[in-house]
Amino acid sequence: MNKIKNNPDILKLGGERKRISVLFSDIAGFTSFTDKADPAEVQSVLEEYFSEMTSIVFKNEGIVDKYMGDGILAFFENPPNGVTSAQAAIKTAVEMKKKAEILNTKYKEQKRFPFAIYVGVATGYAKVGNIGPPEKVDYTIIGSVVNKASRVDGAGKAGNILMDEETYFFVKSDYNIDDFGKHSLKGFEKQVQIYCLT
């Protein structure tokens, strides 16, 4: 709201091209859980998961673009304090993983399913802003970096925080990170180099 107050032009249709970091997170084994669980229990888990993870995104100056089933799509612009969007996104991912571990302990005590998340982060250029027809406008992001974050997320296993090479460049001195190899990702002609936070 402060951004809009200081610069109303960001509400104009079409958005603007920006370098951002995109974070995609979803719950491991969630399809199997929904198949077995009562809908009220599924709703309870999702509400707690969305609430806890969204708070972490907001705390790190991120924007939640949308919820997709059990997935969270968020993005980070470069904040004014000198922290890069990639650093903000990976900090968020680490905090989300820690929160997932706390939820897992809680759910185990409640005899629920083992709880873990996948997280993928990609950095690159996207159109950011109010996009869509005049009848239905969304403040959202468009670009291959969005698809890449989703595909990177899917390349790992439960508990992994994976990132592309562009994200790795900005955070490699801040964390212990392993080479996860090159992967063929749907929608990308060339193999994508992926790194895994340890």
JSON list of C-alpha atoms in Angstrom, two decimals:
[
{"chain": "A", "resi": 1, "resn": "MET", "atom": "CA", "xyz": [0.00, 0.00, 0.00]},
{"chain": "A", "resi": 2, "resn": "ASN", "atom": "CA", "xyz": [2.90, 2.35, 0.72]},
{"chain": "A", "resi": 3, "resn": "LYS", "atom": "CA", "xyz": [4.36, 1.60, -2.72]},
{"chain": "A", "resi": 4, "resn": "ILE", "atom": "CA", "xyz": [1.02, 2.45, -4.35]},
{"chain": "A", "resi": 5, "resn": "LYS", "atom": "CA", "xyz": [0.72, 5.65, -2.28]},
{"chain": "A", "resi": 6, "resn": "ASN", "atom": "CA", "xyz": [4.17, 6.83, -3.33]},
{"chain": "A", "resi": 7, "resn": "ASN", "atom": "CA", "xyz": [3.93, 5.63, -6.93]},
{"chain": "A", "resi": 8, "resn": "PRO", "atom": "CA", "xyz": [0.36, 5.19, -8.26]},
{"chain": "A", "resi": 9, "resn": "ASP", "atom": "CA", "xyz": [1.78, 4.34, -11.71]},
{"chain": "A", "resi": 10, "resn": "ILE", "atom": "CA", "xyz": [2.51, 0.77, -10.53]},
{"chain": "A", "resi": 11, "resn": "LEU", "atom": "CA", "xyz": [-1.23, 0.10, -10.84]},
{"chain": "A", "resi": 12, "resn": "LYS", "atom": "CA", "xyz": [-1.23, 0.77, -14.57]},
{"chain": "A", "resi": 13, "resn": "LEU", "atom": "CA", "xyz": [-2.16, -2.17, -16.78]},
{"chain": "A", "resi": 14, "resn": "GLY", "atom": "CA", "xyz": [0.60, -4.25, -18.35]},
{"chain": "A", "resi": 15, "resn": "GLY", "atom": "CA", "xyz": [3.14, -4.14, -15.55]},
{"chain": "A", "resi": 16, "resn": "GLU", "atom": "CA", "xyz": [6.88, -3.55, -15.94]},
{"chain": "A", "resi": 17, "resn": "ARG", "atom": "CA", "xyz": [9.90, -5.76, -16.58]},
{"chain": "A", "resi": 18, "resn": "LYS", "atom": "CA", "xyz": [11.83, -6.49, -13.39]},
{"chain": "A", "resi": 19, "resn": "ARG", "atom": "CA", "xyz": [14.48, -8.88, -12.15]},
{"chain": "A", "resi": 20, "resn": "ILE", "atom": "CA", "xyz": [12.84, -10.91, -9.38]},
{"chain": "A", "resi": 21, "resn": "SER", "atom": "CA", "xyz": [13.14, -14.18, -7.50]},
{"chain": "A", "resi": 22, "resn": "VAL", "atom": "CA", "xyz": [10.21, -16.59, -7.59]},
{"chain": "A", "resi": 23, "resn": "LEU", "atom": "CA", "xyz": [9.54, -19.14, -4.86]},
{"chain": "A", "resi": 24, "resn": "PHE", "atom": "CA", "xyz": [7.28, -22.14, -5.35]},
{"chain": "A", "resi": 25, "resn": "SER", "atom": "CA", "xyz": [6.43, -24.43, -2.44]},
{"chain": "A", "resi": 26, "resn": "ASP", "atom": "CA", "xyz": [4.12, -27.40, -2.08]},
{"chain": "A", "resi": 27, "resn": "ILE", "atom": "CA", "xyz": [3.41, -30.21, 0.38]},
{"chain": "A", "resi": 28, "resn": "ALA", "atom": "CA", "xyz": [5.03, -33.63, -0.06]},
{"chain": "A", "resi": 29, "resn": "GLY", "atom": "CA", "xyz": [2.54, -36.48, -0.40]},
{"chain": "A", "resi": 30, "resn": "PHE", "atom": "CA", "xyz": [-0.45, -34.17, -0.29]},
{"chain": "A", "resi": 31, "resn": "THR", "atom": "CA", "xyz": [-2.43, -35.95, -3.03]},
{"chain": "A", "resi": 32, "resn": "SER", "atom": "CA", "xyz": [-2.22, -39.22, -1.11]},
{"chain": "A", "resi": 33, "resn": "PHE", "atom": "CA", "xyz": [-3.25, -37.43, 2.10]},
{"chain": "A", "resi": 34, "resn": "THR", "atom": "CA", "xyz": [-6.31, -35.84, 0.49]},
{"chain": "A", "resi": 35, "resn": "ASP", "atom": "CA", "xyz": [-7.35, -39.23, -0.89]},
{"chain": "A", "resi": 36, "resn": "LYS", "atom": "CA", "xyz": [-7.45, -40.74, 2.59]},
{"chain": "A", "resi": 37, "resn": "ALA", "atom": "CA", "xyz": [-8.34, -37.86, 4.88]},
{"chain": "A", "resi": 38, "resn": "ASP", "atom": "CA", "xyz": [-11.65, -36.23, 5.70]},
{"chain": "A", "resi": 39, "resn": "PRO", "atom": "CA", "xyz": [-12.15, -32.96, 3.75]},
{"chain": "A", "resi": 40, "resn": "ALA", "atom": "CA", "xyz": [-12.39, -31.03, 7.02]},
{"chain": "A", "resi": 41, "resn": "GLU", "atom": "CA", "xyz": [-8.97, -32.32, 8.06]},
{"chain": "A", "resi": 42, "resn": "VAL", "atom": "CA", "xyz": [-7.51, -31.40, 4.67]},
{"chain": "A", "resi": 43, "resn": "GLN", "atom": "CA", "xyz": [-8.94, -27.89, 5.03]},
{"chain": "A", "resi": 44, "resn": "SER", "atom": "CA", "xyz": [-7.49, -27.59, 8.54]},
{"chain": "A", "resi": 45, "resn": "VAL", "atom": "CA", "xyz": [-4.00, -28.56, 7.38]},
{"chain": "A", "resi": 46, "resn": "LEU", "atom": "CA", "xyz": [-4.12, -26.23, 4.38]},
{"chain": "A", "resi": 47, "resn": "GLU", "atom": "CA", "xyz": [-5.35, -23.28, 6.41]},
{"chain": "A", "resi": 48, "resn": "GLU", "atom": "CA", "xyz": [-2.57, -23.67, 8.97]},
{"chain": "A", "resi": 49, "resn": "TYR", "atom": "CA", "xyz": [0.07, -24.25, 6.28]},
{"chain": "A", "resi": 50, "resn": "PHE", "atom": "CA", "xyz": [-1.00, -21.24, 4.21]},
{"chain": "A", "resi": 51, "resn": "SER", "atom": "CA", "xyz": [-1.25, -18.99, 7.26]},
{"chain": "A", "resi": 52, "resn": "GLU", "atom": "CA", "xyz": [2.16, -19.91, 8.67]},
{"chain": "A", "resi": 53, "resn": "MET", "atom": "CA", "xyz": [4.02, -19.81, 5.35]},
{"chain": "A", "resi": 54, "resn": "THR", "atom": "CA", "xyz": [2.37, -16.61, 4.15]},
{"chain": "A", "resi": 55, "resn": "SER", "atom": "CA", "xyz": [3.43, -14.85, 7.35]},
{"chain": "A", "resi": 56, "resn": "ILE", "atom": "CA", "xyz": [7.03, -15.83, 6.63]},
{"chain": "A", "resi": 57, "resn": "VAL", "atom": "CA", "xyz": [6.81, -14.55, 3.04]},
{"chain": "A", "resi": 58, "resn": "PHE", "atom": "CA", "xyz": [5.40, -11.22, 4.20]},
{"chain": "A", "resi": 59, "resn": "LYS", "atom": "CA", "xyz": [8.03, -10.88, 6.95]},
{"chain": "A", "resi": 60, "resn": "ASN", "atom": "CA", "xyz": [10.72, -11.09, 4.27]},
{"chain": "A", "resi": 61, "resn": "GLU", "atom": "CA", "xyz": [9.08, -8.46, 2.03]},
{"chain": "A", "resi": 62, "resn": "GLY", "atom": "CA", "xyz": [7.70, -11.03, -0.41]},
{"chain": "A", "resi": 63, "resn": "ILE", "atom": "CA", "xyz": [4.38, -11.05, -2.24]},
{"chain": "A", "resi": 64, "resn": "VAL", "atom": "CA", "xyz": [2.13, -14.10, -2.40]},
{"chain": "A", "resi": 65, "resn": "ASP", "atom": "CA", "xyz": [0.95, -14.26, -6.00]},
{"chain": "A", "resi": 66, "resn": "LYS", "atom": "CA", "xyz": [-1.48, -17.13, -5.57]},
{"chain": "A", "resi": 67, "resn": "TYR", "atom": "CA", "xyz": [-2.33, -20.44, -3.92]},
{"chain": "A", "resi": 68, "resn": "MET", "atom": "CA", "xyz": [-2.66, -23.39, -6.28]},
{"chain": "A", "resi": 69, "resn": "GLY", "atom": "CA", "xyz": [-4.06, -26.47, -4.56]},
{"chain": "A", "resi": 70, "resn": "ASP", "atom": "CA", "xyz": [-1.40, -27.08, -1.91]},
{"chain": "A", "resi": 71, "resn": "GLY", "atom": "CA", "xyz": [1.12, -24.86, -3.71]},
{"chain": "A", "resi": 72, "resn": "ILE", "atom": "CA", "xyz": [2.25, -21.35, -2.82]},
{"chain": "A", "resi": 73, "resn": "LEU", "atom": "CA", "xyz": [3.62, -19.07, -5.53]},
{"chain": "A", "resi": 74, "resn": "ALA", "atom": "CA", "xyz": [5.45, -16.04, -4.12]},
{"chain": "A", "resi": 75, "resn": "PHE", "atom": "CA", "xyz": [7.92, -13.54, -5.52]},
{"chain": "A", "resi": 76, "resn": "PHE", "atom": "CA", "xyz": [10.49, -11.10, -4.23]},
{"chain": "A", "resi": 77, "resn": "GLU", "atom": "CA", "xyz": [11.65, -7.83, -5.71]},
{"chain": "A", "resi": 78, "resn": "ASN", "atom": "CA", "xyz": [14.99, -6.29, -4.74]},
{"chain": "A", "resi": 79, "resn": "PRO", "atom": "CA", "xyz": [14.23, -4.50, -1.44]},
{"chain": "A", "resi": 80, "resn": "PRO", "atom": "CA", "xyz": [15.72, -1.04, -0.73]},
{"chain": "A", "resi": 81, "resn": "ASN", "atom": "CA", "xyz": [17.98, -2.29, 2.09]},
{"chain": "A", "resi": 82, "resn": "GLY", "atom": "CA", "xyz": [20.55, -3.80, -0.28]},
{"chain": "A", "resi": 83, "resn": "VAL", "atom": "CA", "xyz": [19.44, -7.41, 0.15]},
{"chain": "A", "resi": 84, "resn": "THR", "atom": "CA", "xyz": [18.90, -9.08, -3.22]},
{"chain": "A", "resi": 85, "resn": "SER", "atom": "CA", "xyz": [15.64, -10.75, -4.17]},
{"chain": "A", "resi": 86, "resn": "ALA", "atom": "CA", "xyz": [17.48, -14.09, -4.21]},
{"chain": "A", "resi": 87, "resn": "GLN", "atom": "CA", "xyz": [18.74, -13.64, -0.65]},
{"chain": "A", "resi": 88, "resn": "ALA", "atom": "CA", "xyz": [15.25, -12.73, 0.54]},
{"chain": "A", "resi": 89, "resn": "ALA", "atom": "CA", "xyz": [13.72, -15.74, -1.23]},
{"chain": "A", "resi": 90, "resn": "ILE", "atom": "CA", "xyz": [16.23, -18.26, 0.13]},
{"chain": "A", "resi": 91, "resn": "LYS", "atom": "CA", "xyz": [15.94, -16.82, 3.66]},
{"chain": "A", "resi": 92, "resn": "THR", "atom": "CA", "xyz": [12.19, -17.31, 3.33]},
{"chain": "A", "resi": 93, "resn": "ALA", "atom": "CA", "xyz": [12.64, -20.89, 2.08]},
{"chain": "A", "resi": 94, "resn": "VAL", "atom": "CA", "xyz": [14.87, -21.76, 5.06]},
{"chain": "A", "resi": 95, "resn": "GLU", "atom": "CA", "xyz": [12.33, -20.33, 7.51]},
{"chain": "A", "resi": 96, "resn": "MET", "atom": "CA", "xyz": [9.51, -22.16, 5.75]},
{"chain": "A", "resi": 97, "resn": "LYS", "atom": "CA", "xyz": [11.37, -25.46, 6.05]},
{"chain": "A", "resi": 98, "resn": "LYS", "atom": "CA", "xyz": [11.94, -24.90, 9.77]},
{"chain": "A", "resi": 99, "resn": "LYS", "atom": "CA", "xyz": [8.25, -24.13, 10.23]},
{"chain": "A", "resi": 100, "resn": "ALA", "atom": "CA", "xyz": [7.33, -27.29, 8.27]},
{"chain": "A", "resi": 101, "resn": "GLU", "atom": "CA", "xyz": [9.49, -29.33, 10.67]},
{"chain": "A", "resi": 102, "resn": "ILE", "atom": "CA", "xyz": [7.60, -27.83, 13.62]},
{"chain": "A", "resi": 103, "resn": "LEU", "atom": "CA", "xyz": [4.28, -28.66, 11.96]},
{"chain": "A", "resi": 104, "resn": "ASN", "atom": "CA", "xyz": [5.52, -32.19, 11.29]},
{"chain": "A", "resi": 105, "resn": "THR", "atom": "CA", "xyz": [6.22, -32.72, 15.01]},
{"chain": "A", "resi": 106, "resn": "LYS", "atom": "CA", "xyz": [2.77, -31.38, 15.85]},
{"chain": "A", "resi": 107, "resn": "TYR", "atom": "CA", "xyz": [1.01, -33.54, 13.26]},
{"chain": "A", "resi": 108, "resn": "LYS", "atom": "CA", "xyz": [2.87, -36.67, 14.34]},
{"chain": "A", "resi": 109, "resn": "GLU", "atom": "CA", "xyz": [1.53, -36.15, 17.86]},
{"chain": "A", "resi": 110, "resn": "GLN", "atom": "CA", "xyz": [-1.94, -35.87, 16.30]},
{"chain": "A", "resi": 111, "resn": "LYS", "atom": "CA", "xyz": [-1.36, -39.12, 14.31]},
{"chain": "A", "resi": 112, "resn": "ARG", "atom": "CA", "xyz": [-1.55, -37.25, 11.02]},
{"chain": "A", "resi": 113, "resn": "PHE", "atom": "CA", "xyz": [0.60, -37.81, 7.94]},
{"chain": "A", "resi": 114, "resn": "PRO", "atom": "CA", "xyz": [4.33, -36.94, 7.87]},
{"chain": "A", "resi": 115, "resn": "PHE", "atom": "CA", "xyz": [4.54, -33.27, 6.91]},
{"chain": "A", "resi": 116, "resn": "ALA", "atom": "CA", "xyz": [7.29, -31.86, 4.67]},
{"chain": "A", "resi": 117, "resn": "ILE", "atom": "CA", "xyz": [7.51, -29.36, 1.86]},
{"chain": "A", "resi": 118, "resn": "TYR", "atom": "CA", "xyz": [9.37, -28.96, -1.42]},
{"chain": "A", "resi": 119, "resn": "VAL", "atom": "CA", "xyz": [10.71, -25.49, -2.24]},
{"chain": "A", "resi": 120, "resn": "GLY", "atom": "CA", "xyz": [12.11, -24.25, -5.55]},
{"chain": "A", "resi": 121, "resn": "VAL", "atom": "CA", "xyz": [13.55, -20.79, -6.19]},
{"chain": "A", "resi": 122, "resn": "ALA", "atom": "CA", "xyz": [14.46, -19.22, -9.53]},
{"chain": "A", "resi": 123, "resn": "THR", "atom": "CA", "xyz": [15.74, -15.74, -10.36]},
{"chain": "A", "resi": 124, "resn": "GLY", "atom": "CA", "xyz": [15.28, -13.85, -13.61]},
{"chain": "A", "resi": 125, "resn": "TYR", "atom": "CA", "xyz": [13.26, -11.26, -15.48]},
{"chain": "A", "resi": 126, "resn": "ALA", "atom": "CA", "xyz": [9.47, -11.15, -15.49]},
{"chain": "A", "resi": 127, "resn": "LYS", "atom": "CA", "xyz": [6.64, -8.74, -16.14]},
{"chain": "A", "resi": 128, "resn": "VAL", "atom": "CA", "xyz": [5.39, -7.58, -12.74]},
{"chain": "A", "resi": 129, "resn": "GLY", "atom": "CA", "xyz": [2.23, -5.60, -12.15]},
{"chain": "A", "resi": 130, "resn": "ASN", "atom": "CA", "xyz": [-1.44, -5.36, -13.00]},
{"chain": "A", "resi": 131, "resn": "ILE", "atom": "CA", "xyz": [-1.93, -7.85, -15.82]},
{"chain": "A", "resi": 132, "resn": "GLY", "atom": "CA", "xyz": [-5.19, -8.94, -17.42]},
{"chain": "A", "resi": 133, "resn": "PRO", "atom": "CA", "xyz": [-8.26, -7.54, -19.16]},
{"chain": "A", "resi": 134, "resn": "PRO", "atom": "CA", "xyz": [-9.95, -4.45, -17.67]},
{"chain": "A", "resi": 135, "resn": "GLU", "atom": "CA", "xyz": [-12.73, -6.70, -16.31]},
{"chain": "A", "resi": 136, "resn": "LYS", "atom": "CA", "xyz": [-10.34, -8.84, -14.22]},
{"chain": "A", "resi": 137, "resn": "VAL", "atom": "CA", "xyz": [-6.98, -7.46, -13.25]},
{"chain": "A", "resi": 138, "resn": "ASP", "atom": "CA", "xyz": [-4.35, -9.23, -11.12]},
{"chain": "A", "resi": 139, "resn": "TYR", "atom": "CA", "xyz": [-1.16, -7.90, -9.57]},
{"chain": "A", "resi": 140, "resn": "THR", "atom": "CA", "xyz": [0.90, -10.84, -10.75]},
{"chain": "A", "resi": 141, "resn": "ILE", "atom": "CA", "xyz": [4.02, -12.05, -12.56]},
{"chain": "A", "resi": 142, "resn": "ILE", "atom": "CA", "xyz": [4.53, -13.43, -16.07]},
{"chain": "A", "resi": 143, "resn": "GLY", "atom": "CA", "xyz": [7.69, -14.99, -17.46]},
{"chain": "A", "resi": 144, "resn": "SER", "atom": "CA", "xyz": [9.67, -18.20, -17.87]},
{"chain": "A", "resi": 145, "resn": "VAL", "atom": "CA", "xyz": [11.25, -17.68, -14.43]},
{"chain": "A", "resi": 146, "resn": "VAL", "atom": "CA", "xyz": [7.85, -18.48, -12.91]},
{"chain": "A", "resi": 147, "resn": "ASN", "atom": "CA", "xyz": [7.66, -21.81, -14.72]},
{"chain": "A", "resi": 148, "resn": "LYS", "atom": "CA", "xyz": [11.30, -22.50, -13.85]},
{"chain": "A", "resi": 149, "resn": "ALA", "atom": "CA", "xyz": [10.67, -22.11, -10.10]},
{"chain": "A", "resi": 150, "resn": "SER", "atom": "CA", "xyz": [7.82, -24.61, -10.31]},
{"chain": "A", "resi": 151, "resn": "ARG", "atom": "CA", "xyz": [9.91, -27.11, -12.31]},
{"chain": "A", "resi": 152, "resn": "VAL", "atom": "CA", "xyz": [12.95, -26.73, -10.04]},
{"chain": "A", "resi": 153, "resn": "ASP", "atom": "CA", "xyz": [10.69, -27.43, -7.06]},
{"chain": "A", "resi": 154, "resn": "GLY", "atom": "CA", "xyz": [9.51, -30.67, -8.66]},
{"chain": "A", "resi": 155, "resn": "ALA", "atom": "CA", "xyz": [13.05, -31.97, -9.25]},
{"chain": "A", "resi": 156, "resn": "GLY", "atom": "CA", "xyz": [13.75, -32.63, -5.59]},
{"chain": "A", "resi": 157, "resn": "LYS", "atom": "CA", "xyz": [12.48, -34.74, -2.75]},
{"chain": "A", "resi": 158, "resn": "ALA", "atom": "CA", "xyz": [10.65, -33.88, 0.46]},
{"chain": "A", "resi": 159, "resn": "GLY", "atom": "CA", "xyz": [12.50, -31.28, 2.50]},
{"chain": "A", "resi": 160, "resn": "ASN", "atom": "CA", "xyz": [14.72, -30.05, -0.34]},
{"chain": "A", "resi": 161, "resn": "ILE", "atom": "CA", "xyz": [15.32, -26.38, -1.03]},
{"chain": "A", "resi": 162, "resn": "LEU", "atom": "CA", "xyz": [16.43, -26.21, -4.65]},
{"chain": "A", "resi": 163, "resn": "MET", "atom": "CA", "xyz": [17.51, -23.21, -6.71]},
{"chain": "A", "resi": 164, "resn": "ASP", "atom": "CA", "xyz": [18.63, -22.33, -10.19]},
{"chain": "A", "resi": 165, "resn": "GLU", "atom": "CA", "xyz": [22.08, -21.01, -11.13]},
{"chain": "A", "resi": 166, "resn": "GLU", "atom": "CA", "xyz": [21.02, -17.35, -11.08]},
{"chain": "A", "resi": 167, "resn": "THR", "atom": "CA", "xyz": [19.77, -17.66, -7.48]},
{"chain": "A", "resi": 168, "resn": "TYR", "atom": "CA", "xyz": [22.86, -19.62, -6.45]},
{"chain": "A", "resi": 169, "resn": "PHE", "atom": "CA", "xyz": [25.11, -16.78, -7.66]},
{"chain": "A", "resi": 170, "resn": "PHE", "atom": "CA", "xyz": [23.65, -14.38, -5.07]},
{"chain": "A", "resi": 171, "resn": "VAL", "atom": "CA", "xyz": [23.56, -16.74, -2.06]},
{"chain": "A", "resi": 172, "resn": "LYS", "atom": "CA", "xyz": [26.54, -19.10, -2.53]},
{"chain": "A", "resi": 173, "resn": "SER", "atom": "CA", "xyz": [28.61, -17.34, 0.13]},
{"chain": "A", "resi": 174, "resn": "ASP", "atom": "CA", "xyz": [25.75, -17.30, 2.67]},
{"chain": "A", "resi": 175, "resn": "TYR", "atom": "CA", "xyz": [24.87, -21.01, 2.87]},
{"chain": "A", "resi": 176, "resn": "ASN", "atom": "CA", "xyz": [26.21, -24.53, 2.42]},
{"chain": "A", "resi": 177, "resn": "ILE", "atom": "CA", "xyz": [25.02, -25.50, -1.04]},
{"chain": "A", "resi": 178, "resn": "ASP", "atom": "CA", "xyz": [25.59, -28.67, -3.06]},
{"chain": "A", "resi": 179, "resn": "ASP", "atom": "CA", "xyz": [25.63, -29.13, -6.81]},
{"chain": "A", "resi": 180, "resn": "PHE", "atom": "CA", "xyz": [22.40, -30.97, -7.65]},
{"chain": "A", "resi": 181, "resn": "GLY", "atom": "CA", "xyz": [23.35, -31.50, -11.28]},
{"chain": "A", "resi": 182, "resn": "LYS", "atom": "CA", "xyz": [21.75, -30.57, -14.58]},
{"chain": "A", "resi": 183, "resn": "HIS", "atom": "CA", "xyz": [18.14, -31.59, -15.12]},
{"chain": "A", "resi": 184, "resn": "SER", "atom": "CA", "xyz": [15.80, -31.73, -18.07]},
{"chain": "A", "resi": 185, "resn": "LEU", "atom": "CA", "xyz": [12.81, -29.65, -17.04]},
{"chain": "A", "resi": 186, "resn": "LYS", "atom": "CA", "xyz": [9.51, -29.59, -18.89]},
{"chain": "A", "resi": 187, "resn": "GLY", "atom": "CA", "xyz": [9.25, -26.50, -21.08]},
{"chain": "A", "resi": 188, "resn": "PHE", "atom": "CA", "xyz": [12.99, -25.81, -21.23]},
{"chain": "A", "resi": 189, "resn": "GLU", "atom": "CA", "xyz": [15.05, -26.79, -24.27]},
{"chain": "A", "resi": 190, "resn": "LYS", "atom": "CA", "xyz": [18.38, -26.91, -22.42]},
{"chain": "A", "resi": 191, "resn": "GLN", "atom": "CA", "xyz": [19.10, -28.74, -19.20]},
{"chain": "A", "resi": 192, "resn": "VAL", "atom": "CA", "xyz": [18.89, -26.52, -16.14]},
{"chain": "A", "resi": 193, "resn": "GLN", "atom": "CA", "xyz": [21.66, -26.47, -13.54]},
{"chain": "A", "resi": 194, "resn": "ILE", "atom": "CA", "xyz": [20.19, -26.90, -10.06]},
{"chain": "A", "resi": 195, "resn": "TYR", "atom": "CA", "xyz": [21.72, -26.45, -6.60]},
{"chain": "A", "resi": 196, "resn": "CYS", "atom": "CA", "xyz": [20.49, -27.80, -3.27]},
{"chain": "A", "resi": 197, "resn": "LEU", "atom": "CA", "xyz": [20.74, -26.10, 0.10]},
{"chain": "A", "resi": 198, "resn": "THR", "atom": "CA", "xyz": [22.24, -28.47, 2.69]}
]
